């Protein structure tokens, strides 16, 4: 069962709700998650990836957003993996669609050991995107053609 996401915007639901449904297929079992609200004053200024050697400065002036990261007990070994959420501007995002467990993708597009991986996508974008278009434009600028081509490994070096 692959990671699957269903997003329904407020114009697509009868009562104007924004809905996100998501499952995860990481490794050999389902991993317990937690739903959190990340407040602007609690967001770090930088992040050191657990899954790569990448350390990035996070954008300033972050918004409140929701996320579904790993449990605190597994974050030290697995990383943050925010996975899905909605920010204060009502921009929804799902990320981490499993490049790291697909050996065929890795055979064609091997990981850059210092690059930004799936673990970091939500932290980089969710706190600052004002519109879906802005989120797409930021992803294209930051992640390049992987968004267009479906190649999921991000190839930036910091």
Coordinates of N, CA and C in Angstrom, one line a residue:
X1 N 0.9 -1.2 0.0 CA 0.0 0.0 0.0 C 0.9 1.2 0.0
X2 N 0.8 2.1 -1.0 CA 1.7 3.3 -1.1 C 1.1 4.4 -0.3
X3 N 2.0 5.4 0.0 CA 1.5 6.6 0.6 C 0.5 7.2 -0.3
X4 N -0.6 7.6 0.2 CA -1.7 8.1 -0.6 C -2.3 9.3 0.2
X5 N -2.6 10.4 -0.6 CA -3.1 11.6 -0.1 C -4.4 12.0 -0.8
X6 N -5.4 12.4 -0.1 CA -6.6 13.0 -0.7 C -6.7 14.4 -0.1
X7 N -6.8 15.4 -0.9 CA -7.0 16.8 -0.4 C -8.3 17.3 -1.0
X8 N -9.2 17.9 -0.2 CA -10.4 18.5 -0.6 C -10.4 19.9 -0.1
X9 N -10.4 20.9 -1.0 CA -10.4 22.3 -0.6 C -11.8 22.7 -0.2
X10 N -11.9 23.9 0.3 CA -13.2 24.4 0.9 C -14.3 24.6 -0.2
X11 N -13.9 24.8 -1.5 CA -14.9 24.9 -2.5 C -15.3 23.5 -3.0
X12 N -14.7 22.4 -2.6 CA -15.0 21.1 -3.0 C -15.8 20.3 -1.9
X13 N -16.1 20.9 -0.8 CA -16.8 20.3 0.3 C -18.1 21.0 0.5
X14 N -19.2 20.3 0.9 CA -20.5 20.8 1.1 C -20.5 21.9 2.2
X15 N -19.7 21.8 3.2 CA -19.8 22.8 4.3 C -18.6 23.8 4.3
X16 N -17.7 23.7 3.3 CA -16.6 24.7 3.2 C -15.4 24.2 4.0
X17 N -15.4 23.0 4.5 CA -14.2 22.5 5.2 C -13.1 22.2 4.3
X18 N -11.9 22.2 4.8 CA -10.7 21.8 4.1 C -10.3 20.4 4.7
X19 N -10.2 19.4 3.9 CA -10.0 18.1 4.4 C -8.7 17.5 3.8
X20 N -7.9 16.8 4.7 CA -6.8 16.0 4.2 C -6.9 14.6 4.8
X21 N -6.7 13.6 3.9 CA -6.7 12.2 4.3 C -5.4 11.7 3.8
X22 N -4.7 10.9 4.6 CA -3.4 10.4 4.2 C -3.1 9.1 4.9
X23 N -2.4 8.2 4.2 CA -1.8 7.0 4.9 C -0.3 7.0 4.6
X24 N 0.3 6.1 5.3 CA 1.8 6.0 5.1 C 2.2 4.5 5.0
X25 N 3.2 4.3 4.1 CA 3.6 2.9 3.9 C 5.1 2.7 4.3
X26 N 5.6 3.5 5.1 CA 7.1 3.5 5.4 C 7.5 2.1 5.9
X27 N 8.5 1.5 5.2 CA 9.1 0.3 5.6 C 8.2 -0.9 5.8
X28 N 8.3 -1.5 6.9 CA 7.6 -2.8 7.1 C 6.3 -2.7 7.9
X29 N 6.0 -1.5 8.4 CA 4.8 -1.4 9.3 C 4.3 0.0 9.3
X30 N 3.1 0.2 9.8 CA 2.6 1.6 10.0 C 3.2 2.2 11.2
X31 N 3.6 3.4 11.1 CA 4.3 4.1 12.2 C 3.2 5.0 12.8
X32 N 3.1 5.0 14.2 CA 2.2 5.9 14.8 C 2.6 7.4 14.6
X33 N 1.7 8.3 14.4 CA 1.9 9.7 14.2 C 1.2 10.5 15.3
X34 N 1.4 11.8 15.2 CA 0.7 12.7 16.1 C 0.3 13.9 15.2
X35 N -0.8 14.5 15.5 CA -1.3 15.7 14.9 C -0.9 16.9 15.8
X36 N -0.2 17.9 15.2 CA 0.2 19.0 16.0 C -0.1 20.3 15.3
X37 N -0.2 21.4 16.1 CA -0.3 22.7 15.5 C 1.1 23.4 15.9
X38 N 1.8 23.9 14.8 CA 3.1 24.5 15.0 C 2.9 26.0 15.0
X39 N 3.1 26.6 16.1 CA 2.9 28.0 16.3 C 4.2 28.8 15.8
X40 N 4.0 30.0 15.3 CA 5.2 30.7 14.7 C 6.3 30.9 15.7
X41 N 6.0 31.2 17.0 CA 7.0 31.5 18.0 C 7.7 30.2 18.4
X42 N 7.2 29.1 18.0 CA 7.9 27.8 18.4 C 8.7 27.2 17.3
X43 N 8.7 27.8 16.1 CA 9.4 27.3 15.0 C 10.9 27.6 15.1
X44 N 11.7 26.6 14.7 CA 13.2 26.8 14.8 C 13.6 27.7 13.7
X45 N 14.8 28.2 13.8 CA 15.4 29.1 12.8 C 16.2 28.3 11.8
X46 N 16.6 27.1 12.1 CA 17.3 26.2 11.2 C 16.9 24.7 11.5
X47 N 17.3 23.8 10.6 CA 17.0 22.4 10.9 C 18.1 21.6 10.3
X48 N 18.5 20.6 11.1 CA 19.5 19.6 10.7 C 18.8 18.3 10.4
X49 N 18.8 17.9 9.1 CA 18.2 16.7 8.7 C 18.8 15.5 9.4
X50 N 17.9 14.6 9.7 CA 18.4 13.3 10.3 C 18.7 12.3 9.2
X51 N 18.0 12.4 8.1 CA 18.1 11.4 7.0 C 19.2 11.8 6.0
X52 N 19.7 13.0 6.1 CA 20.9 13.5 5.2 C 21.7 14.4 6.1
X53 N 22.8 14.8 5.5 CA 23.7 15.7 6.2 C 23.3 17.2 6.0
X54 N 22.2 17.4 5.5 CA 21.7 18.8 5.1 C 21.3 19.6 6.3
X55 N 21.8 20.8 6.4 CA 21.4 21.7 7.4 C 20.9 23.0 6.7
X56 N 19.7 23.4 7.0 CA 19.1 24.6 6.3 C 18.6 25.6 7.2
X57 N 18.8 26.9 6.8 CA 18.1 28.0 7.5 C 16.7 28.0 7.1
X58 N 15.7 28.1 8.0 CA 14.3 28.1 7.6 C 13.9 29.5 7.4
X59 N 12.9 29.7 6.5 CA 12.5 31.1 6.2 C 12.0 31.8 7.4
X60 N 12.2 33.1 7.5 CA 11.7 33.9 8.6 C 10.2 34.2 8.5
X61 N 9.6 34.8 9.5 CA 8.2 35.2 9.5 C 7.3 34.0 9.3
X62 N 7.4 32.9 9.9 CA 6.6 31.7 9.6 C 5.1 31.9 10.1
X63 N 4.2 31.2 9.5 CA 2.8 31.2 9.9 C 2.6 29.9 10.7
X64 N 1.4 30.0 11.4 CA 1.0 28.8 12.1 C 0.6 27.7 11.1
X65 N 0.9 26.5 11.4 CA 0.4 25.4 10.5 C 0.3 24.1 11.3
X66 N -0.5 23.2 10.7 CA -0.6 21.9 11.3 C 0.3 20.9 10.6
X67 N 0.6 19.8 11.2 CA 1.5 18.8 10.6 C 1.2 17.5 11.3
X68 N 1.7 16.4 10.7 CA 1.6 15.1 11.2 C 2.9 14.4 11.2
X69 N 3.8 14.9 12.1 CA 5.2 14.3 12.2 C 5.3 13.0 12.9
X70 N 6.5 12.5 12.9 CA 6.8 11.3 13.7 C 6.6 11.6 15.2
X71 N 6.4 10.5 16.0 CA 6.4 10.7 17.4 C 7.7 11.2 17.9
X72 N 7.7 11.9 19.0 CA 8.9 12.4 19.6 C 9.9 11.3 19.8
X73 N 9.5 10.1 20.2 CA 10.4 9.0 20.5 C 11.2 8.5 19.3
X74 N 10.6 8.7 18.1 CA 11.3 8.3 16.9 C 12.0 9.4 16.1
X75 N 11.8 10.6 16.4 CA 12.3 11.7 15.6 C 13.8 11.7 15.6
X76 N 14.5 11.3 16.7 CA 16.0 11.3 16.7 C 16.6 10.3 15.7
X77 N 15.9 9.3 15.4 CA 16.4 8.3 14.5 C 15.8 8.4 13.1
X78 N 14.6 8.9 13.0 CA 13.9 9.0 11.7 C 13.8 10.4 11.1
X79 N 13.8 11.4 12.0 CA 13.6 12.8 11.5 C 12.2 13.2 11.7
X80 N 11.9 14.4 11.2 CA 10.7 15.1 11.5 C 9.5 14.6 10.6
X81 N 9.6 14.5 9.3 CA 8.6 14.0 8.4 C 7.2 14.6 8.7
X82 N 7.0 15.9 8.5 CA 5.7 16.6 8.8 C 4.6 16.0 8.0
X83 N 4.8 15.5 6.9 CA 3.8 14.7 6.0 C 2.7 15.5 5.5
X84 N 1.8 16.0 6.2 CA 0.6 16.7 5.7 C 0.2 17.8 6.7
X85 N -0.4 18.9 6.1 CA -0.9 19.9 7.0 C -1.5 21.1 6.2
X86 N -2.1 22.0 7.0 CA -2.7 23.2 6.5 C -2.2 24.4 7.3
X87 N -1.8 25.5 6.5 CA -1.3 26.6 7.3 C -2.4 27.7 7.5
X88 N -2.0 28.8 8.1 CA -2.9 29.8 8.5 C -3.6 30.5 7.3
X89 N -2.9 30.4 6.1 CA -3.5 31.0 4.9 C -4.4 29.9 4.2
X90 N -4.7 28.8 4.8 CA -5.5 27.7 4.3 C -4.9 27.0 3.1
X91 N -3.6 27.0 3.0 CA -2.8 26.3 2.0 C -2.5 24.9 2.6
X92 N -3.0 23.9 1.9 CA -2.8 22.5 2.3 C -1.7 21.9 1.5
X93 N -1.0 21.0 2.1 CA 0.1 20.3 1.5 C 0.3 18.9 2.0
X94 N 0.6 18.0 1.1 CA 1.0 16.7 1.5 C 2.4 16.4 0.9
X95 N 3.3 15.8 1.6 CA 4.7 15.6 1.1 C 5.1 14.2 1.5
X96 N 6.3 13.9 1.2 CA 7.0 12.7 1.6 C 6.3 11.5 0.9
X97 N 6.2 11.5 -0.4 CA 5.5 10.4 -1.1 C 6.5 9.3 -1.5
X98 N 7.3 9.0 -0.6 CA 8.1 7.7 -0.6 C 9.1 7.5 -1.7
X99 N 10.0 8.4 -1.9 CA 11.2 8.1 -2.8 C 12.2 7.2 -2.0
X100 N 12.3 7.3 -0.7 CA 13.3 6.7 0.0 C 13.2 5.2 0.1
X101 N 12.0 4.7 -0.2 CA 11.8 3.2 -0.1 C 11.7 2.6 -1.4
X102 N 11.9 3.3 -2.5 CA 11.7 2.8 -3.8 C 13.0 2.6 -4.5
X103 N 13.5 1.3 -4.5 CA 14.8 1.0 -5.1 C 14.9 1.3 -6.5
X104 N 13.8 1.2 -7.3 CA 13.9 1.5 -8.7 C 14.2 3.0 -9.0
X105 N 13.5 3.9 -8.2 CA 13.8 5.3 -8.3 C 15.2 5.6 -7.9
X106 N 15.7 5.0 -6.8 CA 17.0 5.2 -6.3 C 18.1 4.7 -7.3
X107 N 17.7 3.7 -8.1 CA 18.7 3.2 -9.1 C 18.9 4.1 -10.2
X108 N 17.9 4.9 -10.6 CA 18.0 5.9 -11.6 C 18.4 7.2 -11.1
X109 N 18.0 7.6 -9.9 CA 18.2 8.9 -9.3 C 18.7 8.7 -7.9
X110 N 20.0 8.4 -7.7 CA 20.4 8.1 -6.3 C 20.4 9.3 -5.4
X111 N 20.3 9.1 -4.2 CA 20.2 10.2 -3.2 C 21.5 11.0 -3.2
X112 N 21.4 12.3 -3.0 CA 22.5 13.1 -2.8 C 22.6 13.2 -1.2
X113 N 23.7 12.7 -0.7 CA 23.8 12.5 0.8 C 23.7 13.8 1.5
X114 N 24.0 15.0 0.8 CA 23.9 16.3 1.5 C 22.7 17.0 1.0
X115 N 21.8 16.4 0.2 CA 20.7 17.1 -0.3 C 19.5 17.2 0.6
X116 N 18.5 18.0 0.2 CA 17.2 18.0 1.0 C 16.4 16.8 0.6
X117 N 16.0 16.0 1.6 CA 15.2 14.9 1.3 C 13.7 15.1 1.7
X118 N 13.0 14.0 1.6 CA 11.5 14.1 1.9 C 11.2 14.6 3.3
X119 N 12.1 14.2 4.2 CA 11.9 14.6 5.6 C 11.6 16.0 5.9
X120 N 12.2 16.9 5.0 CA 12.3 18.3 5.2 C 11.3 19.1 4.5
X121 N 10.6 18.5 3.5 CA 9.7 19.3 2.7 C 8.7 20.2 3.4
X122 N 8.0 19.6 4.4 CA 7.0 20.4 5.1 C 7.6 21.6 5.8
X123 N 8.7 21.3 6.5 CA 9.3 22.4 7.3 C 9.7 23.6 6.3
X124 N 10.2 23.3 5.1 CA 10.6 24.3 4.2 C 9.5 25.1 3.6
X125 N 8.4 24.5 3.4 CA 7.3 25.2 2.7 C 6.1 25.6 3.5
X126 N 5.6 24.8 4.4 CA 4.3 25.0 5.0 C 4.2 26.3 5.8
X127 N 5.3 26.7 6.4 CA 5.2 27.9 7.3 C 5.1 29.2 6.5
X128 N 5.4 29.2 5.2 CA 5.5 30.5 4.5 C 4.6 30.6 3.3
X129 N 4.0 29.6 2.8 CA 3.2 29.7 1.6 C 1.9 30.4 1.8
X130 N 1.6 31.5 1.1 CA 0.4 32.2 1.3 C -0.7 31.7 0.4
X131 N -0.4 31.1 -0.8 CA -1.4 30.6 -1.7 C -0.8 29.3 -2.3
X132 N -1.7 28.5 -2.9 CA -1.3 27.2 -3.6 C -0.3 27.6 -4.7
X133 N -0.5 28.6 -5.4 CA 0.4 29.1 -6.5 C 1.7 29.4 -6.0
X134 N 1.8 30.1 -4.8 CA 3.1 30.5 -4.2 C 3.8 29.2 -3.8
X135 N 3.0 28.2 -3.3 CA 3.6 27.0 -2.8 C 4.2 26.2 -4.0
X136 N 3.5 26.2 -5.1 CA 4.0 25.6 -6.4 C 5.3 26.3 -6.9
X137 N 5.2 27.6 -6.9 CA 6.3 28.4 -7.4 C 7.6 28.2 -6.5
X138 N 7.4 28.1 -5.2 CA 8.5 27.9 -4.3 C 9.0 26.5 -4.5
X139 N 8.2 25.5 -4.7 CA 8.6 24.2 -4.9 C 9.5 24.1 -6.1
X140 N 9.0 24.7 -7.2 CA 9.7 24.7 -8.5 C 11.1 25.4 -8.3
X141 N 11.1 26.5 -7.6 CA 12.4 27.2 -7.4 C 13.4 26.4 -6.5
X142 N 12.8 25.8 -5.5 CA 13.6 25.1 -4.5 C 14.0 23.7 -5.0
X143 N 13.0 23.0 -5.5 CA 13.2 21.6 -5.9 C 13.4 21.3 -7.3
X144 N 13.3 22.3 -8.2 CA 13.6 22.1 -9.6 C 12.6 21.2 -10.3
X145 N 13.1 20.5 -11.3 CA 12.3 19.7 -12.2 C 11.7 18.5 -11.5
X146 N 12.1 18.1 -10.3 CA 11.6 16.9 -9.7 C 10.1 17.1 -9.5
X147 N 9.5 18.3 -9.3 CA 8.1 18.5 -9.2 C 7.4 18.2 -10.5
X148 N 8.0 18.6 -11.6 CA 7.4 18.4 -12.9 C 7.5 17.0 -13.4
X149 N 8.7 16.4 -13.2 CA 9.0 15.1 -13.8 C 8.6 13.9 -12.9
X150 N 8.3 14.1 -11.7 CA 8.0 13.1 -10.7 C 9.2 12.4 -10.1
X151 N 10.4 12.9 -10.5 CA 11.6 12.4 -9.8 C 11.6 13.0 -8.4
X152 N 11.6 12.2 -7.4 CA 11.3 12.6 -6.1 C 12.5 13.1 -5.3
X153 N 13.7 12.7 -5.7 CA 14.8 13.1 -4.9 C 15.2 14.6 -5.2
X154 N 15.3 15.4 -4.1 CA 15.6 16.8 -4.3 C 17.1 16.9 -4.3
X155 N 17.6 17.7 -5.2 CA 19.1 17.7 -5.5 C 19.7 19.1 -5.2
X156 N 19.3 19.7 -4.1 CA 20.0 20.9 -3.7 C 21.1 20.6 -2.7
X157 N 22.2 21.4 -2.8 CA 23.3 21.2 -1.8 C 23.3 22.5 -1.0
X158 N 23.5 22.4 0.3 CA 23.6 23.5 1.1 C 25.0 23.5 1.8

